[in-house]
mmCIF file of C-alpha atoms in Angstrom:
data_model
loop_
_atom_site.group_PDB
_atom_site.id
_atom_site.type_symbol
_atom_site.label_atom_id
_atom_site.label_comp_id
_atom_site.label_asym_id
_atom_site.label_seq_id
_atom_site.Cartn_x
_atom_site.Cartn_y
_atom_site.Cartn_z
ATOM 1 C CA UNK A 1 0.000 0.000 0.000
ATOM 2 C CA UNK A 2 2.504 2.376 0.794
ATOM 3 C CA UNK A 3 3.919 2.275 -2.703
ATOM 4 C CA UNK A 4 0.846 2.685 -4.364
ATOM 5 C CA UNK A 5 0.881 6.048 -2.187
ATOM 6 C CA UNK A 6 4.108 6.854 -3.064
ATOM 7 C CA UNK A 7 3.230 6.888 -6.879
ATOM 8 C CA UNK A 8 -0.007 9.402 -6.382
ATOM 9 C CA UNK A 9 1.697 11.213 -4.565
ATOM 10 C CA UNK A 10 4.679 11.090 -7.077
ATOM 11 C CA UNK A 11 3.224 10.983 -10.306
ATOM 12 C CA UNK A 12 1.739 14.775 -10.376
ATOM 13 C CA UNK A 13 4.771 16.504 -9.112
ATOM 14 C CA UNK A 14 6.302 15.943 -12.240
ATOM 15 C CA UNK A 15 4.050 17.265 -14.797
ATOM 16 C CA UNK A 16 3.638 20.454 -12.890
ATOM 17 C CA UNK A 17 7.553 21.386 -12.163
ATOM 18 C CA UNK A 18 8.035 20.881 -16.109
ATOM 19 C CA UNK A 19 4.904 22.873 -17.625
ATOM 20 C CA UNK A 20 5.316 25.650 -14.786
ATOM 21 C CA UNK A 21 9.406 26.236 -14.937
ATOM 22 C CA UNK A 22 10.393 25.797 -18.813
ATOM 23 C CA UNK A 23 8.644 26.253 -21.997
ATOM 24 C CA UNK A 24 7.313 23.837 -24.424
ATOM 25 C CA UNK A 25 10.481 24.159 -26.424
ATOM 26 C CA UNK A 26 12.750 23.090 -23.892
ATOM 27 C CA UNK A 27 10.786 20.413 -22.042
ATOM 28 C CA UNK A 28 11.131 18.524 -25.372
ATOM 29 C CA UNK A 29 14.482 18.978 -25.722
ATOM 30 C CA UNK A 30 14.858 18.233 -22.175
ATOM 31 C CA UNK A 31 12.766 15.261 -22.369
ATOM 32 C CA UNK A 32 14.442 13.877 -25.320
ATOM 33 C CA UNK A 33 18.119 13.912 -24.313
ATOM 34 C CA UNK A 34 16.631 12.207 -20.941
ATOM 35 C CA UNK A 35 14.957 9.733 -23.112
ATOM 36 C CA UNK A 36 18.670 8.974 -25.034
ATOM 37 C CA UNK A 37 20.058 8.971 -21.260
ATOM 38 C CA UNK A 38 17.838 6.359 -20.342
ATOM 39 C CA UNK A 39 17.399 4.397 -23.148
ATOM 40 C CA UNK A 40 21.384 4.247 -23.013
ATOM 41 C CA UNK A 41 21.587 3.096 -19.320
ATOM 42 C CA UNK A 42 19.092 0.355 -19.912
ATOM 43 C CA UNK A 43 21.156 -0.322 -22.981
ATOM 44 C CA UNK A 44 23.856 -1.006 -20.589
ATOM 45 C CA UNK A 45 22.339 -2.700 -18.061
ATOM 46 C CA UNK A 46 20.655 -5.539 -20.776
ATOM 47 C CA UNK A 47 24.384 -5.849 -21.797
ATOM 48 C CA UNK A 48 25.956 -6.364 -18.230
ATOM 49 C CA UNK A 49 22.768 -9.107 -17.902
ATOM 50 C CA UNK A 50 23.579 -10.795 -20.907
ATOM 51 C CA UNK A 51 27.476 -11.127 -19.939
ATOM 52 C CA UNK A 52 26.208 -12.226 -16.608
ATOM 53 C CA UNK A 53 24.331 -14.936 -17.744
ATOM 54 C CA UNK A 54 26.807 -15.969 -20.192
ATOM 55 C CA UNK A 55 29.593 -16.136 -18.010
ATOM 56 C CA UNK A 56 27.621 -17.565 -14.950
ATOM 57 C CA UNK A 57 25.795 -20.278 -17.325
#
């Protein structure tokens, strides 16, 4: 339950800080570049799994 909580409680925090503080212009640029920053990490991390399971199996 708590979770769940944190996640309402979360979830419209975000929205708000980006349409109040920057303009539609930037948030996409913003939002991009964190979507290439993410998409990058996970990148990495499916990597590190797959080495993991190949050198563990």
């Amino acid at each position: 339950m708590e979770n769940l909580e944190e996640k309402a409680s979360d979830t419209p925090e975000v929205p708000k800080e980006n349409e109040g503080s920057e303009p539609k212009g930037k948030k996409k640029k913003v939002s991009l570049s964190e979507f290439k920053v993410k998409s990058f990490v996970t990148d990495v991390k499916v990597e590190q799994m797959q080495f993991l399971k190949t050198a563990g199996g």
